PDB file of C-alpha atoms in Angstrom:
ATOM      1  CA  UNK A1005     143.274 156.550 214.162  1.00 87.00           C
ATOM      2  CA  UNK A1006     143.294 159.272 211.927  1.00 96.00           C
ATOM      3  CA  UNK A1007     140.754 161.728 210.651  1.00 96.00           C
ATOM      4  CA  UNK A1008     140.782 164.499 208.644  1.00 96.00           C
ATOM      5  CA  UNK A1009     137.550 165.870 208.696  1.00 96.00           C
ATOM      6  CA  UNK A1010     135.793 168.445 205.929  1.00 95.00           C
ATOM      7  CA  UNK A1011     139.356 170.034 204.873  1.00 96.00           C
ATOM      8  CA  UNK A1012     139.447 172.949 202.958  1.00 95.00           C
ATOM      9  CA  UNK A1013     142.772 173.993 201.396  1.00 95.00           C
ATOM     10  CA  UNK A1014     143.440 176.916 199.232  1.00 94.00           C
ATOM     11  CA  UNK A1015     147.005 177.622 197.888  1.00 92.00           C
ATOM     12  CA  UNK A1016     147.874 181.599 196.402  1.00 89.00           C
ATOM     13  CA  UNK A1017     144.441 182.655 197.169  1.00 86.00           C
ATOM     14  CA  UNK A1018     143.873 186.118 195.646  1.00 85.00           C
ATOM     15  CA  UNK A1019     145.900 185.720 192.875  1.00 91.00           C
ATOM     16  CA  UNK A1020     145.730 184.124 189.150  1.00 87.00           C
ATOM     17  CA  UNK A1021     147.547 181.064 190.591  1.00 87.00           C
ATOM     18  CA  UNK A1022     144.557 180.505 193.039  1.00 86.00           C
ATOM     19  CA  UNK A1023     144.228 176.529 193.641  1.00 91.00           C
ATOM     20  CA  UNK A1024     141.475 175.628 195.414  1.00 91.00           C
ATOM     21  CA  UNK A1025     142.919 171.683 196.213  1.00 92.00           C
ATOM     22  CA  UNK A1026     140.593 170.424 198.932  1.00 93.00           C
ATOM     23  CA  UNK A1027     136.832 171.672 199.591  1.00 94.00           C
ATOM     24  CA  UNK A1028     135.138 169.851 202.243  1.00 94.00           C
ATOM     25  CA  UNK A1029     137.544 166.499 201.539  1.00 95.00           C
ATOM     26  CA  UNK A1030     137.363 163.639 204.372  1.00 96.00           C
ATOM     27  CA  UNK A1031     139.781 161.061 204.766  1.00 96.00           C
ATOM     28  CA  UNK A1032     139.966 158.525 207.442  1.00 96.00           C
ATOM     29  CA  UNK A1033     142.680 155.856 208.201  1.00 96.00           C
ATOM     30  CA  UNK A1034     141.935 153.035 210.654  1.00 95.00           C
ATOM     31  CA  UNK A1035     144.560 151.751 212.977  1.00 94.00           C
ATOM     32  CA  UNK A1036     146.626 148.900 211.357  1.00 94.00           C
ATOM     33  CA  UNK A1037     146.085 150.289 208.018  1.00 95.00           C
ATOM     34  CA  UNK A1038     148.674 150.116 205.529  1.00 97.00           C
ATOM     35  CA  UNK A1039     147.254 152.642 203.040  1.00 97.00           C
ATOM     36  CA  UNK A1040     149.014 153.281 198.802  1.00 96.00           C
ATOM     37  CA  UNK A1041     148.346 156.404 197.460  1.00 95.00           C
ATOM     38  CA  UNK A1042     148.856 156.986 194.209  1.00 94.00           C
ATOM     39  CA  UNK A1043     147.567 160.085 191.597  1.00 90.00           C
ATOM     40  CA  UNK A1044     148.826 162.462 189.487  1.00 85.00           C
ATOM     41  CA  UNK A1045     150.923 165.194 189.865  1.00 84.00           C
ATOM     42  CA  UNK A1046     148.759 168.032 192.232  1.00 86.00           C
ATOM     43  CA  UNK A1047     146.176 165.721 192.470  1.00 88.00           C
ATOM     44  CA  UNK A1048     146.105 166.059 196.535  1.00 92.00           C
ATOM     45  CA  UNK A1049     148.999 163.637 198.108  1.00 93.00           C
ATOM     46  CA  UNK A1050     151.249 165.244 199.103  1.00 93.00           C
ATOM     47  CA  UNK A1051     149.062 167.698 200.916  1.00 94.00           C
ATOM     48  CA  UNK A1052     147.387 164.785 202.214  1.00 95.00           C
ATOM     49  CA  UNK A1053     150.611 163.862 204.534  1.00 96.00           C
ATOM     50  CA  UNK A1054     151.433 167.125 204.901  1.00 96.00           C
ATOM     51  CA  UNK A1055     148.511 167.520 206.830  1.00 96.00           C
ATOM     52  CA  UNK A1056     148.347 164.691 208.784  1.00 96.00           C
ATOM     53  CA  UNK A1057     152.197 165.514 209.838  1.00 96.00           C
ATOM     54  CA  UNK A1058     151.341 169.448 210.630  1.00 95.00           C
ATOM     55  CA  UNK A1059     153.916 170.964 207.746  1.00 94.00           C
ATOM     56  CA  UNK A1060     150.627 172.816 207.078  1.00 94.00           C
ATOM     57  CA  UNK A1061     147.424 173.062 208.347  1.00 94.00           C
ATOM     58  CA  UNK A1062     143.963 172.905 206.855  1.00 95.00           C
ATOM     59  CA  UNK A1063     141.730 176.403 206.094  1.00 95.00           C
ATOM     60  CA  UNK A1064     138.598 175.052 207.370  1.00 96.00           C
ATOM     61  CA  UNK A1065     138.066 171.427 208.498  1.00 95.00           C
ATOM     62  CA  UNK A1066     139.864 169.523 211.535  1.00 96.00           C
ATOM     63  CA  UNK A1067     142.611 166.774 211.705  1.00 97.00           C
ATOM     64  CA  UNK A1068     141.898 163.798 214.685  1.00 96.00           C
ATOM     65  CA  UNK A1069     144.261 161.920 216.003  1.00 96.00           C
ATOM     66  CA  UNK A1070     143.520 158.886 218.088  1.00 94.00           C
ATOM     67  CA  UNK A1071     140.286 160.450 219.361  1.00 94.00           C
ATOM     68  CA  UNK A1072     141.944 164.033 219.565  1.00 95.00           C
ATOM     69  CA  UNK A1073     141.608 167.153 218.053  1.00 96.00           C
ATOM     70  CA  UNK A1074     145.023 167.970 216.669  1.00 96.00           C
ATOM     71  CA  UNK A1075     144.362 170.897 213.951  1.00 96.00           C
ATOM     72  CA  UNK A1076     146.931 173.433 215.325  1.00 93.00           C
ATOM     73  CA  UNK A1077     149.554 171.265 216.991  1.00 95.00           C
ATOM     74  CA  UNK A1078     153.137 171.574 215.660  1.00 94.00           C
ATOM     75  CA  UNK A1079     154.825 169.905 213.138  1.00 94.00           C
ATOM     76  CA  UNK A1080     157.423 169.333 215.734  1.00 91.00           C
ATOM     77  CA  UNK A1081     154.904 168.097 218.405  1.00 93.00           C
ATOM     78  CA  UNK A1082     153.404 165.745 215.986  1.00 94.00           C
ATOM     79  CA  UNK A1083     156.606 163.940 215.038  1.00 92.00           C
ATOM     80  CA  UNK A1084     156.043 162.389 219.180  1.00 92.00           C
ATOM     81  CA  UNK A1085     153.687 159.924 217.401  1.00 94.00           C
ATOM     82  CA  UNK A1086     154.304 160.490 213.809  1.00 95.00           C
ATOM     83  CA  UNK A1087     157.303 158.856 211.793  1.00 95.00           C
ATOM     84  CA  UNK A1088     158.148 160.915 208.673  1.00 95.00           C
ATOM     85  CA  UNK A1089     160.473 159.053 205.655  1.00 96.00           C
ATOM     86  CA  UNK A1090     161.066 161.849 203.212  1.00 93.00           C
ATOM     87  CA  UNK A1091     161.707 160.880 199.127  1.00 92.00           C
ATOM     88  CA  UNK A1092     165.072 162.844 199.657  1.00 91.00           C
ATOM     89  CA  UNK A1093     167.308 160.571 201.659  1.00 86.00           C
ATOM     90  CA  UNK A1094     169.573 163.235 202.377  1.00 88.00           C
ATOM     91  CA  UNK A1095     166.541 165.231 204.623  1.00 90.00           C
ATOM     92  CA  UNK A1096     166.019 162.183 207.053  1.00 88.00           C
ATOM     93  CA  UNK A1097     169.659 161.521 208.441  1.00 92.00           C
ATOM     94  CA  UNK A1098     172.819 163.729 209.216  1.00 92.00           C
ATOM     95  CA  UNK A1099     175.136 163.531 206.849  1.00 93.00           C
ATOM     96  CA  UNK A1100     178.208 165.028 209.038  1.00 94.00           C
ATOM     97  CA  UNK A1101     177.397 162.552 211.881  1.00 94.00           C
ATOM     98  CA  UNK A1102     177.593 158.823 212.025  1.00 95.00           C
ATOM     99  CA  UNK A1103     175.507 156.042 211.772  1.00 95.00           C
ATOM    100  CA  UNK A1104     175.944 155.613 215.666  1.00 94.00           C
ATOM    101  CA  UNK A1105     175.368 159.157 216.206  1.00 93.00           C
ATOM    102  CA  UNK A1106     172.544 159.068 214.158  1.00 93.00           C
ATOM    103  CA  UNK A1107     170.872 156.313 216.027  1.00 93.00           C
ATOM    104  CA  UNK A1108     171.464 157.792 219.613  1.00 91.00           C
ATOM    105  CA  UNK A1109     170.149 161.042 218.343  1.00 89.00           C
ATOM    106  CA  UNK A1110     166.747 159.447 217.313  1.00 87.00           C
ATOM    107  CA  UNK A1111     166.898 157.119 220.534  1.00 85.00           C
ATOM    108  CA  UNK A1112     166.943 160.379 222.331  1.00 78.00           C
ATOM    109  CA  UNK A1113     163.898 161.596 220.807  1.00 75.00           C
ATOM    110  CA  UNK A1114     161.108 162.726 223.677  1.00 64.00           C
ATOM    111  CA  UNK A1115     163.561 162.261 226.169  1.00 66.00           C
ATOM    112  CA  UNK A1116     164.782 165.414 228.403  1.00 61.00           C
ATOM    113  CA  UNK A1117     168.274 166.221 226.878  1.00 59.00           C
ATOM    114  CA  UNK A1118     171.091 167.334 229.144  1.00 56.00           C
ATOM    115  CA  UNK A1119     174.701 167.614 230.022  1.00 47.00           C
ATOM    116  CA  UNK A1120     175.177 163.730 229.522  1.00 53.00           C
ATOM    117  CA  UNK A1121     176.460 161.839 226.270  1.00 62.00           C
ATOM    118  CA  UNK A1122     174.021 161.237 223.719  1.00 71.00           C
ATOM    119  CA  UNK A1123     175.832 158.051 222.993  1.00 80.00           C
ATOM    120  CA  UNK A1124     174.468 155.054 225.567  1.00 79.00           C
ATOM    121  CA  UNK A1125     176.985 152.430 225.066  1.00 84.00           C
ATOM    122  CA  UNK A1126     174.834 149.612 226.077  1.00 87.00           C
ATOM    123  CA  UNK A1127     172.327 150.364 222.902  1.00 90.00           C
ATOM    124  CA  UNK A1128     174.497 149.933 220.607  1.00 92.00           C
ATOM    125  CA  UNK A1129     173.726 146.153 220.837  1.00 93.00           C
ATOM    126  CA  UNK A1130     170.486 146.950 219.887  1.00 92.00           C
ATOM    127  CA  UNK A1131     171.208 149.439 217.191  1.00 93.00           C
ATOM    128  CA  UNK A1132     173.082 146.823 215.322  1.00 95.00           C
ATOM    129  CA  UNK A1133     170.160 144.433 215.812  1.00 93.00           C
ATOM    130  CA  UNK A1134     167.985 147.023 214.335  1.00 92.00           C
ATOM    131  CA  UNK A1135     169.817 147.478 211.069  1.00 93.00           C
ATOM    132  CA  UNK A1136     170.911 143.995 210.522  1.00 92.00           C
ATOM    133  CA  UNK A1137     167.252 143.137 209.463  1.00 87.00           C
ATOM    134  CA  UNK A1138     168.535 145.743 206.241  1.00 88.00           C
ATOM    135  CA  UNK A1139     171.006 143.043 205.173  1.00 88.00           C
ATOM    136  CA  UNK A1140     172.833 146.106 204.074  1.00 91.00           C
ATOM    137  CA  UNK A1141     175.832 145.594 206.361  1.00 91.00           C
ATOM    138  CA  UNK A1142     175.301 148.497 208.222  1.00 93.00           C
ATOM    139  CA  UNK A1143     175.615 146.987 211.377  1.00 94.00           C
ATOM    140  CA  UNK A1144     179.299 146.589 210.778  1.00 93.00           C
ATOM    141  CA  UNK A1145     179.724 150.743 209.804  1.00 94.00           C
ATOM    142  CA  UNK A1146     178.727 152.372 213.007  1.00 92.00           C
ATOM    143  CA  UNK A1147     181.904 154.323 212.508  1.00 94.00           C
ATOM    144  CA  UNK A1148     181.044 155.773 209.486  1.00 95.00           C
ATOM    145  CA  UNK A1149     179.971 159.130 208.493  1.00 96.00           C
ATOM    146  CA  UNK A1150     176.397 158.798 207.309  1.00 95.00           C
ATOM    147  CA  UNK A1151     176.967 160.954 203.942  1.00 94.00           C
ATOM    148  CA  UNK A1152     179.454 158.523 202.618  1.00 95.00           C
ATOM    149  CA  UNK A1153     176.610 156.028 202.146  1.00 93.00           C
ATOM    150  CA  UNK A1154     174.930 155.413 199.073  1.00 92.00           C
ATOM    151  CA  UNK A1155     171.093 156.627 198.586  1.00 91.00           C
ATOM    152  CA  UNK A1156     169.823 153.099 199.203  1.00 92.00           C
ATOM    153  CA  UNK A1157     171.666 152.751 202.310  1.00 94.00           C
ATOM    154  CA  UNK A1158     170.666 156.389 203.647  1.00 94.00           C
ATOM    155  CA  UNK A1159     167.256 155.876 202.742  1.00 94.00           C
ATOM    156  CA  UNK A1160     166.814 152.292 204.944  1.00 94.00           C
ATOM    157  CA  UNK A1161     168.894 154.506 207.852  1.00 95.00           C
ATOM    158  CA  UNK A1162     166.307 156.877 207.868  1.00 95.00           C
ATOM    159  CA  UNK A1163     162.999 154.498 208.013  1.00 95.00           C
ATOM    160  CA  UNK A1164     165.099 152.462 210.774  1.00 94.00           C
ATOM    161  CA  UNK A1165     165.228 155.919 212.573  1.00 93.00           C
ATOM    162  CA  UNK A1166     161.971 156.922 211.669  1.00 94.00           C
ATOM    163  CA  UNK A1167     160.546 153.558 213.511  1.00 94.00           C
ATOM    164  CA  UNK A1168     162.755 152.862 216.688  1.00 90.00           C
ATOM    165  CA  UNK A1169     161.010 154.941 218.770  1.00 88.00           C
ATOM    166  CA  UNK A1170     157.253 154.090 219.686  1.00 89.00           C
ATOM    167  CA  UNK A1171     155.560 155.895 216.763  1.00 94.00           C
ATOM    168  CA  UNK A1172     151.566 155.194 216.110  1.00 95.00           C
ATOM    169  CA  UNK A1173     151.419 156.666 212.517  1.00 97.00           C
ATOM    170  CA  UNK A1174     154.359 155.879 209.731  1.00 97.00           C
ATOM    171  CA  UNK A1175     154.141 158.481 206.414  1.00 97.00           C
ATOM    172  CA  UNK A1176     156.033 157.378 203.598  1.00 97.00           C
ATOM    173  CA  UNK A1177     156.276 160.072 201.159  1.00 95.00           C
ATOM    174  CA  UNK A1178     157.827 158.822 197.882  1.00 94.00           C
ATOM    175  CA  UNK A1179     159.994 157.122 199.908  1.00 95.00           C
ATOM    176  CA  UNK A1180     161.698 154.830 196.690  1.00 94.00           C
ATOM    177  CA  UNK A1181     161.195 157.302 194.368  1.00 91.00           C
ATOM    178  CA  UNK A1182     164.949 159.061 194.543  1.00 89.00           C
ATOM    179  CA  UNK A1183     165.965 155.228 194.524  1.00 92.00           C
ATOM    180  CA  UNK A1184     167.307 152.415 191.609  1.00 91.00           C
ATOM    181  CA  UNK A1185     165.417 149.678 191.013  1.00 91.00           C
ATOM    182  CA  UNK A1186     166.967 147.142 192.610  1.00 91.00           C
ATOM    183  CA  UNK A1187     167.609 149.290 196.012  1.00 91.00           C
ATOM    184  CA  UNK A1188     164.001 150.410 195.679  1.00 93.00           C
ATOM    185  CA  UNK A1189     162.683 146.544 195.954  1.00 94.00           C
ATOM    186  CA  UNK A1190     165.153 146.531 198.986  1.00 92.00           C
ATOM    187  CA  UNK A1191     163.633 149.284 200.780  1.00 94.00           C
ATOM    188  CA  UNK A1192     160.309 148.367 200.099  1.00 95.00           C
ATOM    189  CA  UNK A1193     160.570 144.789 201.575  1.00 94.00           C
ATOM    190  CA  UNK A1194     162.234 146.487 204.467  1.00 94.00           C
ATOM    191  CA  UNK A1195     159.410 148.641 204.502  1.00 96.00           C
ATOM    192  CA  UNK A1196     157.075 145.501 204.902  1.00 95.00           C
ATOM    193  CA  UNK A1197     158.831 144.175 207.351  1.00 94.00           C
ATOM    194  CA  UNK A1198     159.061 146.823 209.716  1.00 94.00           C
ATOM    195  CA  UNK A1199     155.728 147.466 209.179  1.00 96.00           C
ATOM    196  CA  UNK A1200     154.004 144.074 209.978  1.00 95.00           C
ATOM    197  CA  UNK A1201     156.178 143.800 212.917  1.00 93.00           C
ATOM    198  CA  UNK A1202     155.892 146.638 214.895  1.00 93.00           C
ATOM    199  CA  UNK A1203     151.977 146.848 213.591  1.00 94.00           C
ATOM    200  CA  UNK A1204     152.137 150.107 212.549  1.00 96.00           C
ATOM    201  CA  UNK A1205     149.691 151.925 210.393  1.00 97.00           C
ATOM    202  CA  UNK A1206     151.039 153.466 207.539  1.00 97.00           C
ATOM    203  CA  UNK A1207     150.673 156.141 204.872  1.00 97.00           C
ATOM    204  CA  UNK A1208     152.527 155.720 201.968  1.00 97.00           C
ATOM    205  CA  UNK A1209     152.378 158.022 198.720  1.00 96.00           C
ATOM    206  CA  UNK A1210     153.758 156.332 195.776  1.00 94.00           C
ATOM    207  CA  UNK A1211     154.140 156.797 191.914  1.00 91.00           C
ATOM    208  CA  UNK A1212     154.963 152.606 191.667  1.00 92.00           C
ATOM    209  CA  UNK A1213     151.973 151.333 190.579  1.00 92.00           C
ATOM    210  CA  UNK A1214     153.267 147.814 191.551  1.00 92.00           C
ATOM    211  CA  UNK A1215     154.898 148.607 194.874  1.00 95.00           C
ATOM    212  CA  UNK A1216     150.652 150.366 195.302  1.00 93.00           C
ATOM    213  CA  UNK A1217     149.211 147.184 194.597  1.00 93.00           C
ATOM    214  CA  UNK A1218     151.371 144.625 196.048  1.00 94.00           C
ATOM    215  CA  UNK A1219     152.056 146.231 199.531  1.00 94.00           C
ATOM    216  CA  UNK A1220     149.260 147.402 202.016  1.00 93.00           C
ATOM    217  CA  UNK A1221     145.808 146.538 202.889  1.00 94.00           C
ATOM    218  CA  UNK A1222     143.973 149.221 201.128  1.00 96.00           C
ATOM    219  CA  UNK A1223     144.665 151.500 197.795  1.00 96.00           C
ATOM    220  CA  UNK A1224     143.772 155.220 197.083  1.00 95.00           C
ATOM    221  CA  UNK A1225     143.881 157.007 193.869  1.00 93.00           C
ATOM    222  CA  UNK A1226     144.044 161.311 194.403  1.00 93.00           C
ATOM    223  CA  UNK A1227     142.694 163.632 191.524  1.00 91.00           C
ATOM    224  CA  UNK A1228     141.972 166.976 191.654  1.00 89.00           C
ATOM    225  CA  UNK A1229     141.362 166.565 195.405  1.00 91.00           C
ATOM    226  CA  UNK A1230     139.495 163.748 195.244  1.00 92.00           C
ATOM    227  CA  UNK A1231     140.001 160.001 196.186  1.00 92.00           C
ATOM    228  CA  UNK A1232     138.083 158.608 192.874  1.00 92.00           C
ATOM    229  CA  UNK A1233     139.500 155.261 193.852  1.00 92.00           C
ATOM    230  CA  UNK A1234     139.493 153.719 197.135  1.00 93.00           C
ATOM    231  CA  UNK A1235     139.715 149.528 198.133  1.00 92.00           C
ATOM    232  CA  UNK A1236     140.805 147.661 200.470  1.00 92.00           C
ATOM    233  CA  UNK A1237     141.084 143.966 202.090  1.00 90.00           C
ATOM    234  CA  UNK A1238     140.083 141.786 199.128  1.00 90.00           C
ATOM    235  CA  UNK A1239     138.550 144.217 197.059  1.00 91.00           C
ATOM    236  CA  UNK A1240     142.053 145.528 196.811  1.00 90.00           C
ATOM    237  CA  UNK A1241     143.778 142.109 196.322  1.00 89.00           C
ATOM    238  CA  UNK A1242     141.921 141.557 193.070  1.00 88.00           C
ATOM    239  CA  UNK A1243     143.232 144.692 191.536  1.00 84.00           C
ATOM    240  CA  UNK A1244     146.364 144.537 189.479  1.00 87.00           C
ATOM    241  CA  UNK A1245     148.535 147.320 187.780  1.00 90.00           C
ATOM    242  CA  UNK A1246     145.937 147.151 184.576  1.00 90.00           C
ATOM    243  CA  UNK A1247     142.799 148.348 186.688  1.00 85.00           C
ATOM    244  CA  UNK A1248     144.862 151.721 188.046  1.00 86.00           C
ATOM    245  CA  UNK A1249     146.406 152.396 184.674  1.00 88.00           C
ATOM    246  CA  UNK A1250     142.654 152.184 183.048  1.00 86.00           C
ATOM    247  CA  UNK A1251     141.366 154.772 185.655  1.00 83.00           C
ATOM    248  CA  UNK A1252     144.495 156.729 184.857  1.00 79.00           C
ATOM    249  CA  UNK A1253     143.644 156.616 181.461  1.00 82.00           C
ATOM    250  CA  UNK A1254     139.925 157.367 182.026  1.00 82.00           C
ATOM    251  CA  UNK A1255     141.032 160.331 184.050  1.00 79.00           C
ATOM    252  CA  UNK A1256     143.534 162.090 181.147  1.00 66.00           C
ATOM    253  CA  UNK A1257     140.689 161.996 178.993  1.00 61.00           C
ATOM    254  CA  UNK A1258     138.095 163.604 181.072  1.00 60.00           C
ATOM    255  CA  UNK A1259     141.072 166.628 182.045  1.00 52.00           C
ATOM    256  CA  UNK A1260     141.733 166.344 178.270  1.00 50.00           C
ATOM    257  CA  UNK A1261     145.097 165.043 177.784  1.00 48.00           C
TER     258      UNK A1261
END
């Protein structure tokens, strides 16, 4: 599904600040996957997606998609097949429009635009289908400018949007992190759902250990570049919260923290 082959990624080369991240780092993700990573801060995740979604592209080294060589396609290009859910909810909706006008605007997505309304009528039916499975009553708020929602609400707007159309790849990027508690656990078993339903294979960065270990088939820890940790199917389901925070651990000592 997706490759990315022998990356090399330098950041404010030629200068004191010169962060050599990835050097010859390969990472593959098999279709159906629902992959948690986790790591430190600049240990690699970030980058990872980015990556994978084209917001940059790699020094040396090549990024496959489903059999293709997709190194220097556009971030823009990529979104055809990739579904981005920021940690900001405020960068993956329109906060001047509404949720209707959100929802057409995303329905529209790969389609020629034209003269025509943006607004088909006889989808709205199936737009309120599509966020009833939030249980956030959102179905009931088409009306309403998408800014005057809380962050909870705007975030589950945006992964609905994010996943209507026929995506093969879904990145979460901190997706709960901007989130409280209680609307994070909301998101996240919407997450789940959506995910096992429409079967698609995910990549989900994460700083909840829990929502890392109870969600998804397989679990990656970044350092320095590195995955040092990497399990999945039932290897994974016999890890708990203890086993990260010991490599964790292990790793602040080594850096010397």
């Amino acid at each position: 599904m997706l490759e990315l082959n022998n990356i090399t990624k330098t950041f404010n080369a030629g200068t004191v600040d010169e962060n050599n991240l990835f050097s010859g780092f390969t990472f593959h993700v098999n279709k159906n996957d629902f992959v948690s990573v986790v790591g430190s801060n600049g240990s690699g995740k970030t980058t990872l997606l980015n990556l994978a979604c084209g917001t940059m592209t790699p020094d040396v080294g090549s990024v496959i998609f489903d059999g293709t060589d997709i190194t220097g396609m556009s971030e823009y290009k990529r979104a055809k097949f990739i579904g981005r859910v920021l940690q900001d909810p405020k960068m993956g909706t329109c906060g001047s429009l509404t949720i209707l006008e959100n929802m057409a605007l995303s329905d529209n997505k790969n389609k020629p635009f034209g003269l025509g309304p943006v607004i088909n009528k006889k989808r709205i039916d199936y737009y309120k289908t599509l966020l009833e499975q939030c249980g956030m009553g959102l179905e009931n708020r088409m009306g309403v400018k998408v800014g005057a929602l809380s962050g909870g609400q705007r975030q589950a707007l945006a992964l609905i949007i994010a996943t209507m159309t026929d995506i093969k790849l879904l990145v979460l990027d901190e997706h709960t992190a901007a989130l409280d508690p209680k609307s994070s656990e909301t998101l996240m078993e919407i997450t789940d759902k959506i995910v096992k339903e429409k079967q698609l294979t995910t990549l989900m960065v994460t700083h909840n250990l829990r929502f890392a270990v109870e969600y998804g088939n397989r679990l990656v820890m970044m350092h320095s570049g590195h995955a040092v940790m990497d399990f999945s199917g039932e290897e994974k389901a016999k890890k708990g919260i203890d086993d990260i925070l010991d490599k964790f651990n292990e790793i602040s000592i080594e850096v010397g923290n």
